[in-house]
Tab-separated table of C-alpha atoms in Angstrom:
chain	number	residue	atom	x	y	z
A	3	MET	CA	-31.297	-1.608	47.031
A	4	ILE	CA	-28.631	0.639	45.544
A	5	LYS	CA	-30.075	3.682	43.885
A	6	LEU	CA	-28.389	4.671	40.614
A	7	HIS	CA	-28.078	8.384	39.856
A	8	PRO	CA	-28.171	9.430	36.220
A	9	ILE	CA	-25.125	11.285	34.877
A	10	GLU	CA	-25.873	14.932	34.397
A	11	PRO	CA	-25.451	16.313	30.858
A	12	ASP	CA	-22.732	18.734	32.104
A	13	ASN	CA	-20.755	15.797	33.454
A	14	ILE	CA	-21.021	13.957	30.126
A	15	LEU	CA	-19.707	17.015	28.299
A	16	PHE	CA	-16.861	17.407	30.772
A	17	THR	CA	-15.897	13.727	30.405
A	18	ASN	CA	-15.925	13.920	26.597
A	19	GLN	CA	-13.822	17.067	26.644
A	20	ASN	CA	-11.202	15.423	28.836
A	21	LEU	CA	-11.101	12.416	26.550
A	22	ALA	CA	-10.749	14.589	23.441
A	23	HIS	CA	-8.032	16.640	25.133
A	24	GLY	CA	-6.117	13.525	26.047
A	25	LEU	CA	-6.275	12.183	22.498
A	26	THR	CA	-5.185	15.554	21.071
A	27	THR	CA	-2.226	15.764	23.452
A	28	LEU	CA	-1.199	12.228	22.569
A	29	ASN	CA	-1.440	12.945	18.844
A	30	TYR	CA	0.638	16.129	19.103
A	31	THR	CA	3.316	14.288	21.058
A	32	VAL	CA	3.494	11.503	18.516
A	33	ILE	CA	3.596	13.983	15.619
A	34	LEU	CA	6.428	16.004	17.176
A	35	GLN	CA	8.401	12.866	17.922
A	36	ALA	CA	7.909	11.678	14.349
A	37	ILE	CA	9.116	15.029	12.945
A	38	TYR	CA	12.167	14.992	15.234
A	39	LEU	CA	13.090	11.419	14.244
A	40	ALA	CA	12.535	12.226	10.559
A	41	GLY	CA	14.972	15.133	10.857
A	42	ILE	CA	17.591	12.940	12.536
A	43	ILE	CA	17.213	10.187	9.943
A	44	THR	CA	17.441	12.656	7.042
A	45	LEU	CA	20.588	14.354	8.329
A	46	PHE	CA	22.174	11.026	9.300
A	47	PHE	CA	21.728	9.597	5.821
A	48	LYS	CA	22.963	12.858	4.279
A	49	LEU	CA	26.112	12.611	6.401
A	50	PHE	CA	26.470	8.891	5.658
A	51	PHE	CA	26.254	9.343	1.885
A	52	SER	CA	28.722	12.251	2.055
A	53	ILE	CA	31.241	9.920	3.685
A	54	ILE	CA	30.516	7.186	1.136
A	55	ARG	CA	31.063	9.689	-1.696
A	56	ILE	CA	34.455	10.674	-0.283
A	57	VAL	CA	35.497	7.043	0.279
A	58	ARG	CA	34.589	6.222	-3.338
A	59	MET	CA	36.566	9.218	-4.493
A	60	LYS	CA	39.583	7.934	-2.527
A	61	ASN	CA	39.289	4.399	-3.939
A	62	GLN	CA	39.205	5.723	-7.499
A	63	SER	CA	42.228	8.012	-7.107
A	64	ASP	CA	46.021	7.823	-6.937
A	65	ILE	CA	47.367	7.914	-3.369
A	66	HIS	CA	50.806	9.062	-2.211
A	67	LYS	CA	52.188	9.284	1.317
A	68	LEU	CA	53.613	12.428	2.883
A	69	ASP	CA	54.920	11.314	6.302
A	70	LYS	CA	51.764	10.112	8.101
A	71	VAL	CA	49.397	11.919	5.738
A	72	LYS	CA	47.951	10.494	2.533
A	73	ILE	CA	47.815	12.724	-0.552
A	74	VAL	CA	44.873	11.709	-2.734
A	75	ARG	CA	45.002	12.993	-6.308
A	76	THR	CA	41.457	13.379	-7.644
A	77	ASP	CA	39.451	15.014	-10.430
A	78	THR	CA	37.976	17.535	-7.971
A	79	SER	CA	38.600	21.252	-8.510
A	80	VAL	CA	38.748	22.227	-4.837
A	81	PRO	CA	41.359	20.910	-2.372
A	82	PHE	CA	40.090	19.645	0.985
A	83	SER	CA	41.170	17.501	3.925
A	84	PHE	CA	39.312	14.573	5.475
A	85	PHE	CA	40.699	12.963	8.634
A	86	HIS	CA	44.382	12.254	7.763
A	87	MET	CA	43.942	12.575	4.009
A	88	ILE	CA	44.408	15.576	1.717
A	89	PHE	CA	42.440	15.534	-1.531
A	90	LEU	CA	44.105	17.571	-4.282
A	91	PRO	CA	43.328	18.167	-7.959
A	92	LYS	CA	45.713	16.167	-10.171
A	93	ASN	CA	47.304	19.318	-11.598
A	94	GLU	CA	47.641	21.173	-8.254
A	95	GLN	CA	51.285	21.587	-7.182
A	96	ASN	CA	51.125	24.701	-4.989
A	97	PRO	CA	52.922	23.887	-1.682
A	98	MET	CA	50.957	26.587	0.189
A	99	ILE	CA	47.702	24.731	-0.460
A	100	ILE	CA	49.193	21.514	0.914
A	101	GLU	CA	50.448	23.418	3.971
A	102	HIS	CA	46.964	24.867	4.489
A	103	GLU	CA	45.379	21.416	4.552
A	104	LEU	CA	48.201	20.018	6.710
A	105	ALA	CA	47.420	22.756	9.236
A	106	HIS	CA	43.817	21.501	9.424
A	107	ILE	CA	45.089	17.981	10.153
A	108	ARG	CA	47.764	19.022	12.678
A	109	GLN	CA	45.246	21.121	14.614
A	110	LEU	CA	42.739	18.209	14.701
A	111	HIS	CA	40.007	20.201	12.985
A	112	TRP	CA	38.512	16.940	11.748
A	113	LEU	CA	37.695	16.003	15.361
A	114	ASP	CA	35.857	19.301	15.863
A	115	LEU	CA	33.894	18.673	12.678
A	116	ILE	CA	32.863	15.158	13.754
A	117	LEU	CA	31.516	16.395	17.085
A	118	THR	CA	29.782	19.346	15.421
A	119	GLU	CA	28.137	17.154	12.773
A	120	LEU	CA	26.846	14.745	15.431
A	121	ALA	CA	25.450	17.674	17.418
A	122	THR	CA	23.796	18.985	14.253
A	123	VAL	CA	22.138	15.619	13.616
A	124	LEU	CA	20.786	15.366	17.162
A	125	LEU	CA	19.869	19.048	17.629
A	126	TRP	CA	18.840	19.928	14.069
A	127	PHE	CA	15.783	21.846	15.328
A	128	ASN	CA	18.008	24.433	17.051
A	129	PRO	CA	19.270	27.123	14.612
A	130	ILE	CA	22.112	28.013	16.992
A	131	VAL	CA	23.767	24.667	16.185
A	132	PHE	CA	24.013	25.563	12.491
A	133	LEU	CA	25.344	29.037	13.290
A	134	TYR	CA	27.938	27.497	15.581
A	135	ARG	CA	28.987	25.010	12.893
A	136	SER	CA	29.419	27.806	10.347
A	137	SER	CA	31.398	29.913	12.812
A	138	LEU	CA	33.627	26.969	13.780
A	139	LYS	CA	34.499	26.232	10.149
A	140	LEU	CA	35.377	29.886	9.595
A	141	GLN	CA	37.671	29.834	12.651
A	142	HIS	CA	39.344	26.713	11.256
A	143	GLU	CA	40.070	28.579	8.017
A	144	TYR	CA	41.474	31.561	9.926
A	145	LEU	CA	43.809	29.260	11.905
A	146	ALA	CA	44.967	27.385	8.799
A	147	ASP	CA	45.552	30.645	6.896
A	148	ALA	CA	47.579	32.014	9.813
A	149	SER	CA	49.651	28.816	9.951
A	150	VAL	CA	50.567	29.124	6.268
A	151	LEU	CA	51.440	32.809	6.523
A	152	THR	CA	53.796	32.134	9.454
A	153	GLU	CA	55.806	29.714	7.311
A	154	SER	CA	57.666	32.586	5.578
A	155	HIS	CA	55.036	32.941	2.879
A	156	LYS	CA	53.989	36.419	1.819
A	157	THR	CA	50.353	37.422	1.908
A	158	GLU	CA	50.502	38.398	-1.770
A	159	GLY	CA	51.565	34.940	-2.909
A	160	TYR	CA	48.924	33.257	-0.796
A	161	LEU	CA	46.289	35.672	-2.096
A	162	LYS	CA	47.296	34.813	-5.642
A	163	SER	CA	46.682	31.122	-4.914
A	164	MET	CA	43.197	31.926	-3.623
A	165	LEU	CA	42.359	34.170	-6.579
A	166	ARG	CA	43.085	31.365	-9.039
A	167	HIS	CA	40.568	29.048	-7.399
A	168	VAL	CA	37.691	31.149	-6.074
A	169	GLU	CA	34.955	28.516	-6.276
A	170	MET	CA	33.010	26.146	-4.045
A	171	VAL	CA	32.252	22.418	-4.374
A	172	SER	CA	30.228	20.679	-1.658
A	173	THR	CA	31.611	17.323	-0.480
A	174	GLY	CA	29.962	17.130	2.921
A	175	GLY	CA	30.260	18.734	6.335
A	176	LEU	CA	33.157	16.587	7.600
A	177	VAL	CA	35.786	18.102	5.286
A	178	SER	CA	37.891	21.256	5.534
A	179	HIS	CA	37.879	23.223	2.262
A	180	PHE	CA	40.701	25.460	1.080
A	181	TYR	CA	38.141	27.684	-0.662
A	182	GLN	CA	34.997	28.732	1.189
A	183	LYS	CA	32.045	31.023	0.554
A	184	THR	CA	33.571	32.984	3.445
A	185	ILE	CA	36.589	33.951	1.347
A	186	LYS	CA	35.688	37.645	1.707
A	187	LYS	CA	36.138	37.446	5.489
A	188	ARG	CA	39.352	35.439	5.105
A	189	ILE	CA	40.866	38.001	2.723
A	190	ILE	CA	40.003	40.800	5.138
A	191	MET	CA	41.424	38.865	8.093
A	192	MET	CA	44.675	38.080	6.275
A	193	THR	CA	45.242	41.689	5.234
A	194	LYS	CA	44.872	43.026	8.759
A	195	ASN	CA	48.066	44.237	10.339
A	196	LYS	CA	49.293	41.719	12.942
A	197	THR	CA	51.791	42.363	15.744
A	198	SER	CA	54.177	39.685	17.017
A	199	ARG	CA	53.799	39.129	20.778
A	200	LYS	CA	57.536	38.873	21.409
A	201	TYR	CA	57.992	42.458	20.245
A	202	LEU	CA	55.059	43.860	22.214
A	203	GLY	CA	57.192	44.837	25.224
A	204	LEU	CA	59.703	46.630	23.017
A	205	TYR	CA	56.945	48.548	21.276
A	206	LEU	CA	55.532	49.705	24.601
A	207	LEU	CA	58.948	51.135	25.527
A	208	VAL	CA	59.257	53.235	22.389
A	209	ILE	CA	55.648	54.426	21.971
A	210	PRO	CA	56.528	58.123	22.493
A	211	MET	CA	59.252	58.014	19.820
A	212	ILE	CA	57.056	56.113	17.362
A	213	SER	CA	54.225	58.604	17.831
A	214	ILE	CA	56.505	61.530	17.000
A	215	LEU	CA	57.879	59.778	13.909
A	216	LEU	CA	54.422	58.826	12.674
A	217	PHE	CA	53.096	62.371	12.905
A	218	ALA	CA	56.216	63.850	11.327
A	219	PHE	CA	57.121	61.450	8.545
A	220	ALA	CA	54.437	58.795	8.001
A	221	PRO	CA	53.335	58.649	4.327
A	222	ASP	CA	49.715	58.284	3.344
A	223	GLY	CA	49.024	54.522	3.518
A	224	SER	CA	46.632	54.820	0.598
A	225	ASN	CA	49.621	55.108	-1.769
A	226	GLY	CA	50.462	51.424	-1.316
A	227	SER	CA	50.339	49.357	-4.507
A	228	LEU	CA	49.025	45.809	-4.909
A	229	THR	CA	51.638	43.195	-5.741
A	230	ILE	CA	50.842	39.593	-6.669
A	231	GLY	CA	53.886	37.381	-6.865
A	232	LYS	CA	56.757	39.449	-8.274
A	233	ASN	CA	54.555	41.703	-10.375
A	234	THR	CA	52.912	44.941	-9.324
A	235	VAL	CA	49.466	44.775	-10.914
A	236	VAL	CA	47.956	48.005	-9.565
A	237	ASP	CA	49.465	51.471	-9.878
A	238	SER	CA	49.808	53.087	-6.447
A	239	LYS	CA	48.478	56.411	-7.773
A	240	THR	CA	45.100	54.901	-8.710
A	241	SER	CA	44.637	52.300	-5.955
A	242	ARG	CA	42.789	54.474	-3.410
A	243	PRO	CA	38.963	54.714	-3.832
A	244	SER	CA	38.311	58.284	-4.947
A	245	ILE	CA	35.307	58.470	-7.307
A	246	TYR	CA	31.586	57.660	-7.206
A	247	PRO	CA	30.864	54.022	-8.144
A	248	VAL	CA	27.721	55.318	-9.914
A	249	ALA	CA	27.562	58.438	-12.097
A	250	ARG	CA	26.274	61.377	-10.060
A	251	GLU	CA	23.624	62.350	-12.582
A	252	LYS	CA	22.088	58.864	-12.276
A	253	ILE	CA	21.721	58.982	-8.475
A	254	THR	CA	18.105	59.470	-7.331
A	255	HIS	CA	18.571	58.945	-3.596
A	256	PHE	CA	21.452	58.593	-1.159
A	257	SER	CA	21.405	56.839	2.238
A	258	GLY	CA	24.565	57.389	4.230
A	259	TRP	CA	26.675	55.753	6.901
A	260	GLY	CA	25.322	55.586	10.448
A	261	GLU	CA	22.389	54.452	12.565
A	262	ARG	CA	19.057	54.099	10.792
A	263	LYS	CA	15.832	52.084	10.859
A	264	ASN	CA	15.994	48.746	9.086
A	265	PRO	CA	13.222	48.694	6.424
A	266	TYR	CA	12.410	45.070	7.269
A	267	THR	CA	12.792	44.734	11.036
A	268	LYS	CA	11.779	48.380	11.708
A	269	LYS	CA	14.507	48.437	14.362
A	270	LYS	CA	17.394	50.881	14.540
A	271	GLN	CA	20.776	49.485	13.611
A	272	PHE	CA	24.114	50.814	12.392
A	273	HIS	CA	24.527	50.886	8.609
A	274	HIS	CA	28.209	50.264	7.778
A	275	ALA	CA	27.831	51.338	4.162
A	276	ILE	CA	26.079	53.784	1.857
A	277	ASP	CA	23.106	52.931	-0.349
A	278	ILE	CA	23.033	54.664	-3.720
A	279	ALA	CA	19.643	54.533	-5.463
A	280	ALA	CA	19.753	54.640	-9.260
A	281	PRO	CA	17.720	53.254	-12.201
A	282	GLU	CA	18.046	49.517	-12.690
A	283	GLY	CA	20.803	48.701	-15.181
A	284	THR	CA	22.898	51.789	-14.403
A	285	ASN	CA	26.606	51.027	-14.773
A	286	ILE	CA	28.744	50.556	-11.658
A	287	VAL	CA	32.438	51.400	-11.978
A	288	ALA	CA	35.510	50.600	-9.889
A	289	PRO	CA	36.369	53.672	-7.763
A	290	ALA	CA	40.050	52.705	-7.966
A	291	ALA	CA	42.349	50.243	-9.680
A	292	GLY	CA	42.395	46.781	-8.165
A	293	VAL	CA	41.903	43.037	-8.503
A	294	VAL	CA	38.538	41.235	-8.334
A	295	VAL	CA	38.664	38.849	-5.383
A	296	GLU	CA	35.073	37.622	-5.544
A	297	ALA	CA	32.174	38.036	-7.993
A	298	ARG	CA	29.194	35.849	-7.193
A	299	LEU	CA	25.596	35.491	-8.359
A	300	ASN	CA	23.326	35.040	-5.362
A	301	GLU	CA	19.596	35.678	-4.882
A	302	LYS	CA	19.727	35.660	-1.084
A	303	GLY	CA	20.907	38.200	1.464
A	304	MET	CA	23.058	40.782	-0.304
A	305	GLY	CA	22.142	39.420	-3.743
A	306	ASN	CA	24.723	39.500	-6.555
A	307	TYR	CA	27.944	40.987	-5.194
A	308	ILE	CA	31.575	41.858	-5.986
A	309	LEU	CA	34.630	42.243	-3.733
A	310	ILE	CA	37.656	44.183	-5.026
A	311	LYS	CA	41.080	44.446	-3.380
A	312	HIS	CA	42.753	47.747	-4.330
A	313	ASN	CA	45.989	47.548	-2.335
A	314	ASP	CA	47.291	46.237	0.971
A	315	MET	CA	45.088	48.768	2.759
A	316	TYR	CA	41.842	49.222	0.824
A	317	SER	CA	39.089	46.897	-0.420
A	318	THR	CA	35.550	47.692	-1.631
A	319	TYR	CA	32.329	45.675	-1.686
A	320	TYR	CA	29.260	46.049	-3.957
A	321	ALA	CA	25.900	44.292	-3.448
A	322	HIS	CA	22.358	43.885	-4.889
A	323	LEU	CA	23.709	44.043	-8.473
A	324	LYS	CA	21.469	43.206	-11.408
A	325	SER	CA	24.395	41.710	-13.330
A	326	ILE	CA	28.171	41.304	-13.031
A	327	SER	CA	30.647	42.231	-15.776
A	328	VAL	CA	33.874	40.911	-14.215
A	329	LYS	CA	35.227	37.662	-12.822
A	330	PRO	CA	37.627	36.749	-9.978
A	331	GLY	CA	41.241	37.523	-10.856
A	332	ASP	CA	40.453	40.364	-13.274
A	333	VAL	CA	42.807	43.350	-12.954
A	334	LEU	CA	40.746	46.540	-13.055
A	335	LYS	CA	41.440	50.113	-14.035
A	336	LYS	CA	39.952	53.066	-12.198
A	337	GLY	CA	36.525	53.826	-13.691
A	338	GLN	CA	36.143	50.413	-15.377
A	339	VAL	CA	32.573	49.025	-15.487
A	340	ILE	CA	32.157	46.067	-13.121
A	341	GLY	CA	28.370	45.543	-13.113
A	342	GLN	CA	24.926	47.112	-13.163
A	343	VAL	CA	22.653	48.472	-10.430
A	344	GLY	CA	19.836	46.103	-9.454
A	345	SER	CA	17.645	44.890	-6.604
A	346	THR	CA	18.716	41.273	-6.017
A	347	GLY	CA	18.691	39.667	-2.582
A	348	ILE	CA	16.876	41.393	0.282
A	349	SER	CA	16.148	44.787	-1.213
A	350	THR	CA	13.275	47.293	-1.345
A	351	GLY	CA	14.279	48.839	-4.652
A	352	SER	CA	16.972	49.348	-7.254
A	353	HIS	CA	20.164	50.546	-5.519
A	354	LEU	CA	23.850	49.835	-4.869
A	355	HIS	CA	25.044	48.802	-1.403
A	356	TYR	CA	28.634	50.124	-1.265
A	357	GLU	CA	31.233	49.367	1.449
A	358	VAL	CA	34.840	50.523	1.868
A	359	TYR	CA	37.337	48.576	3.994
A	360	LYS	CA	40.543	50.079	5.385
A	361	ASN	CA	42.956	47.649	7.045
A	362	GLY	CA	40.148	45.102	7.312
A	363	LYS	CA	37.643	47.450	8.977
A	364	ARG	CA	34.622	49.117	7.394
A	365	VAL	CA	34.914	52.891	7.138
A	366	ASP	CA	32.578	55.628	5.918
A	367	PRO	CA	32.557	55.469	2.081
A	368	GLU	CA	31.592	59.161	1.900
A	369	ASP	CA	35.125	60.014	3.016
A	370	TYR	CA	36.342	58.577	-0.303
A	371	LEU	CA	33.920	60.413	-2.599
A	372	PRO	CA	34.774	63.684	-4.335
A	373	LYS	CA	33.192	66.708	-2.639
């Protein structure tokens, strides 16, 4: 006769625990898979409807051919390219804008965007994919801008075209916009001094002579004026930042340029600006004459901000504003009110974040304040 041994209580507990663990593991796996598939489906349909929206826009618009490219005249306010089509507002006749979008098509940027969008759909859980997509689009804009500026177009004329249309309309990730939220970076990139490669060898041969001439006769670059089209809109004598953007008597605290501890991450990092604390609502003035390139209301990151181009050398940037008193394209006088101190975006208190750019690079703003 076979003798049956009773199962010990400890063994029962152990068996139940294993069973519960197995069910929990299975449930977690199913849940994660469901979340992943839901993300893919959501992004796929978002991409699909973006394409449908563009196709409908094309079918409802007038189409003209320019060689192998189709020019689609639409009611949109922002030009963009999609595959081998350029979508333009009906009243837009600027040839530089068409050349910009043609550059996107010639350089096959649409192919990059297709591959990037597919990667985003499949790898949506990885934030690096979104950062890469944003960076790729910015590089596309840099390349298209450079292509236009090499076609014998002056930077001033191209800048004027951008100033007239500083706005953003979303039509999906597969298109290349002429106007981006990254316009600040594009303006800075375009105004950097560029050296032609074919002259590089010649320059290397005459470096000693150039050095002597620069030290002896070079004028102060800050005297350059700002010209848009054929008209000089900023007086060279007032186009270099030289005054406080906030009245001195209103300043309650001053945080300068250099390495400091980030109030949020608690880690040391370099601060490429100065922070000027002042009561909320205090007026902010332009430290020099210039033209407003960008003025945008935004509750994230740097909050409400303004970008001003003063001349071919200097630009200034203002962030965390409570309100903005100017709009893109406005020509400013030195000392003119542009906004009010606030604490929008990521901020610990009412203050102005103030940056100065020289030849596209951030420099210490304190060097441009009266002593």
